[in-house]
Amino acid sequence: MSAITDLDILLGSMSPCASDGQFVFCCIADGRYGMHAELAPVASFQEQEGLTLVLPQQAAERAGLAYEGVFAMITLNVHSSLAAVGLTAAVAAELTKAGISANVLAACFHDHIFVPAARASEALAALNALAQRHAANRAG
């Protein structure tokens, strides 16, 4: 199946699902890609200030890495194209209405939204409602 670019199809066919576990963002000053690979980060990003790792909370704690905030990861479960326009904005807008922060990470197949762990259920409900509204609009 090829990646979807049409925003209405993306929103109407996404199936948000929360991953097991909780995640944290850690910055390793002077870190470089490949460092701490043994921690199995779900993502990493090289910035001028250091290497950001997105890790399961337990892995960060075992390694003694500092972090602020604990997040749940919600995967949208729709094959979104990296060229799609508006998906991130629509998801962020929906979560903004509920007062929930959204840290979006796009990968080759899916978009992953990191939300405060304490609000994961509420975020999931909001995203499912968004998907249902768009699915109903497409059907009707």
mmCIF file of C-alpha atoms in Angstrom:
data_model
loop_
_atom_site.group_PDB
_atom_site.id
_atom_site.type_symbol
_atom_site.label_atom_id
_atom_site.label_comp_id
_atom_site.label_asym_id
_atom_site.label_seq_id
_atom_site.Cartn_x
_atom_site.Cartn_y
_atom_site.Cartn_z
ATOM 1 C CA MET A 1 0.000 0.000 0.000
ATOM 2 C CA SER A 2 1.393 3.378 -0.910
ATOM 3 C CA ALA A 3 1.545 6.299 1.481
ATOM 4 C CA ILE A 4 -1.527 8.538 1.705
ATOM 5 C CA THR A 5 -1.291 12.283 1.037
ATOM 6 C CA ASP A 6 -4.997 13.273 1.077
ATOM 7 C CA LEU A 7 -5.720 14.904 4.446
ATOM 8 C CA ASP A 8 -9.385 13.831 4.639
ATOM 9 C CA ILE A 9 -8.467 10.223 3.923
ATOM 10 C CA LEU A 10 -5.611 10.350 6.441
ATOM 11 C CA LEU A 11 -7.791 11.750 9.205
ATOM 12 C CA GLY A 12 -10.768 9.524 8.434
ATOM 13 C CA SER A 13 -8.769 6.321 8.280
ATOM 14 C CA MET A 14 -6.270 6.853 11.099
ATOM 15 C CA SER A 15 -6.562 4.492 14.022
ATOM 16 C CA PRO A 16 -4.752 6.052 16.994
ATOM 17 C CA CYS A 17 -3.246 3.535 19.392
ATOM 18 C CA ALA A 18 -1.222 4.089 22.559
ATOM 19 C CA SER A 19 2.003 2.116 22.861
ATOM 20 C CA ASP A 20 2.832 0.232 26.022
ATOM 21 C CA GLY A 21 5.118 2.001 28.438
ATOM 22 C CA GLN A 22 6.131 5.557 29.106
ATOM 23 C CA PHE A 23 8.776 7.577 27.316
ATOM 24 C CA VAL A 24 11.138 10.428 28.127
ATOM 25 C CA PHE A 25 13.280 12.853 26.152
ATOM 26 C CA CYS A 26 16.921 13.012 27.268
ATOM 27 C CA CYS A 27 19.644 15.325 25.996
ATOM 28 C CA ILE A 28 23.225 14.097 25.994
ATOM 29 C CA ALA A 29 25.448 17.194 25.830
ATOM 30 C CA ASP A 30 28.292 16.628 23.363
ATOM 31 C CA GLY A 31 26.544 13.387 22.397
ATOM 32 C CA ARG A 32 26.797 11.997 18.890
ATOM 33 C CA TYR A 33 24.634 9.615 16.902
ATOM 34 C CA GLY A 34 25.218 6.031 17.938
ATOM 35 C CA MET A 35 26.036 6.843 21.543
ATOM 36 C CA HIS A 36 23.850 4.961 24.011
ATOM 37 C CA ALA A 37 22.529 2.620 21.305
ATOM 38 C CA GLU A 38 22.352 -0.062 24.004
ATOM 39 C CA LEU A 39 19.435 1.882 25.525
ATOM 40 C CA ALA A 40 17.375 1.143 22.379
ATOM 41 C CA PRO A 41 15.939 4.631 21.852
ATOM 42 C CA VAL A 42 12.747 4.804 19.795
ATOM 43 C CA ALA A 43 14.177 7.956 18.209
ATOM 44 C CA SER A 44 17.199 10.209 18.262
ATOM 45 C CA PHE A 45 17.957 13.629 16.888
ATOM 46 C CA GLN A 46 21.267 15.425 16.634
ATOM 47 C CA GLU A 47 21.103 19.094 17.619
ATOM 48 C CA GLN A 48 23.852 21.645 18.166
ATOM 49 C CA GLU A 49 23.280 21.384 21.923
ATOM 50 C CA GLY A 50 23.642 17.614 21.986
ATOM 51 C CA LEU A 51 21.990 14.320 21.128
ATOM 52 C CA THR A 52 18.311 13.982 22.010
ATOM 53 C CA LEU A 53 17.184 10.442 22.749
ATOM 54 C CA VAL A 54 13.559 9.369 23.122
ATOM 55 C CA LEU A 55 13.723 6.417 25.473
ATOM 56 C CA PRO A 56 11.515 4.192 27.551
ATOM 57 C CA GLN A 57 11.479 5.807 30.983
ATOM 58 C CA GLN A 58 12.945 2.709 32.645
ATOM 59 C CA ALA A 59 15.948 2.693 30.279
ATOM 60 C CA ALA A 60 16.704 6.347 31.051
ATOM 61 C CA GLU A 61 16.450 5.723 34.782
ATOM 62 C CA ARG A 62 18.724 2.644 34.630
ATOM 63 C CA ALA A 63 21.306 4.745 32.744
ATOM 64 C CA GLY A 64 20.979 7.653 35.180
ATOM 65 C CA LEU A 65 19.910 10.087 32.452
ATOM 66 C CA ALA A 66 18.035 13.245 33.399
ATOM 67 C CA TYR A 67 14.684 14.087 31.818
ATOM 68 C CA GLU A 68 11.732 16.402 32.277
ATOM 69 C CA GLY A 69 8.257 15.032 31.799
ATOM 70 C CA VAL A 70 6.952 11.570 31.091
ATOM 71 C CA PHE A 71 5.093 10.887 27.869
ATOM 72 C CA ALA A 72 2.845 8.322 26.257
ATOM 73 C CA MET A 73 3.372 7.539 22.586
ATOM 74 C CA ILE A 74 0.290 7.437 20.386
ATOM 75 C CA THR A 75 0.758 6.038 16.885
ATOM 76 C CA LEU A 76 -1.802 7.219 14.339
ATOM 77 C CA ASN A 77 -1.745 3.868 12.456
ATOM 78 C CA VAL A 78 -2.307 5.203 8.980
ATOM 79 C CA HIS A 79 0.380 5.061 6.274
ATOM 80 C CA SER A 80 0.960 8.784 6.017
ATOM 81 C CA SER A 81 3.212 10.226 3.355
ATOM 82 C CA LEU A 82 6.030 12.462 4.471
ATOM 83 C CA ALA A 83 4.727 14.829 1.772
ATOM 84 C CA ALA A 84 1.205 14.986 3.250
ATOM 85 C CA VAL A 85 0.100 18.498 4.150
ATOM 86 C CA GLY A 86 -1.930 19.245 7.277
ATOM 87 C CA LEU A 87 -1.889 16.024 9.303
ATOM 88 C CA THR A 88 0.424 17.350 11.998
ATOM 89 C CA ALA A 89 -1.509 20.625 12.134
ATOM 90 C CA ALA A 90 -4.897 18.898 12.394
ATOM 91 C CA VAL A 91 -3.727 16.552 15.148
ATOM 92 C CA ALA A 92 -2.016 19.362 17.066
ATOM 93 C CA ALA A 93 -5.099 21.586 16.716
ATOM 94 C CA GLU A 94 -7.351 18.847 18.093
ATOM 95 C CA LEU A 95 -5.087 18.288 21.070
ATOM 96 C CA THR A 96 -4.721 22.053 21.565
ATOM 97 C CA LYS A 97 -8.515 22.284 21.990
ATOM 98 C CA ALA A 98 -8.149 19.858 24.903
ATOM 99 C CA GLY A 99 -5.120 21.707 26.300
ATOM 100 C CA ILE A 100 -2.788 18.757 25.638
ATOM 101 C CA SER A 101 0.760 19.285 24.387
ATOM 102 C CA ALA A 102 1.773 17.285 21.333
ATOM 103 C CA ASN A 103 5.310 16.377 20.336
ATOM 104 C CA VAL A 104 5.077 14.880 16.865
ATOM 105 C CA LEU A 105 7.612 12.533 15.341
ATOM 106 C CA ALA A 106 7.064 11.479 11.740
ATOM 107 C CA ALA A 107 8.667 8.265 10.527
ATOM 108 C CA CYS A 108 8.512 6.599 7.116
ATOM 109 C CA PHE A 109 5.172 4.869 7.695
ATOM 110 C CA HIS A 110 3.420 6.503 10.638
ATOM 111 C CA ASP A 111 3.222 9.633 12.749
ATOM 112 C CA HIS A 112 3.800 9.240 16.473
ATOM 113 C CA ILE A 113 2.487 11.765 18.974
ATOM 114 C CA PHE A 114 4.095 12.069 22.402
ATOM 115 C CA VAL A 115 1.628 13.460 24.930
ATOM 116 C CA PRO A 116 1.909 13.873 28.709
ATOM 117 C CA ALA A 117 1.449 10.370 30.138
ATOM 118 C CA ALA A 118 -1.157 11.552 32.632
ATOM 119 C CA ARG A 119 -3.352 12.740 29.753
ATOM 120 C CA ALA A 120 -2.872 9.817 27.374
ATOM 121 C CA SER A 121 -6.456 8.518 27.645
ATOM 122 C CA GLU A 122 -7.871 11.972 27.021
ATOM 123 C CA ALA A 123 -5.558 12.509 24.031
ATOM 124 C CA LEU A 124 -6.474 9.131 22.571
ATOM 125 C CA ALA A 125 -10.185 9.911 22.929
ATOM 126 C CA ALA A 126 -9.746 13.286 21.208
ATOM 127 C CA LEU A 127 -7.832 11.749 18.297
ATOM 128 C CA ASN A 128 -10.347 8.936 17.891
ATOM 129 C CA ALA A 129 -13.165 11.495 17.837
ATOM 130 C CA LEU A 130 -11.294 13.438 15.133
ATOM 131 C CA ALA A 131 -10.938 10.264 13.059
ATOM 132 C CA GLN A 132 -14.620 9.374 13.506
ATOM 133 C CA ARG A 133 -15.763 12.869 12.420
ATOM 134 C CA HIS A 134 -13.686 12.676 9.258
ATOM 135 C CA ALA A 135 -14.766 9.111 8.511
ATOM 136 C CA ALA A 136 -18.423 10.146 8.875
ATOM 137 C CA ASN A 137 -17.898 13.161 6.587
ATOM 138 C CA ARG A 138 -16.341 10.919 3.926
ATOM 139 C CA ALA A 139 -19.149 8.374 4.197
ATOM 140 C CA GLY A 140 -21.974 10.857 4.241
#
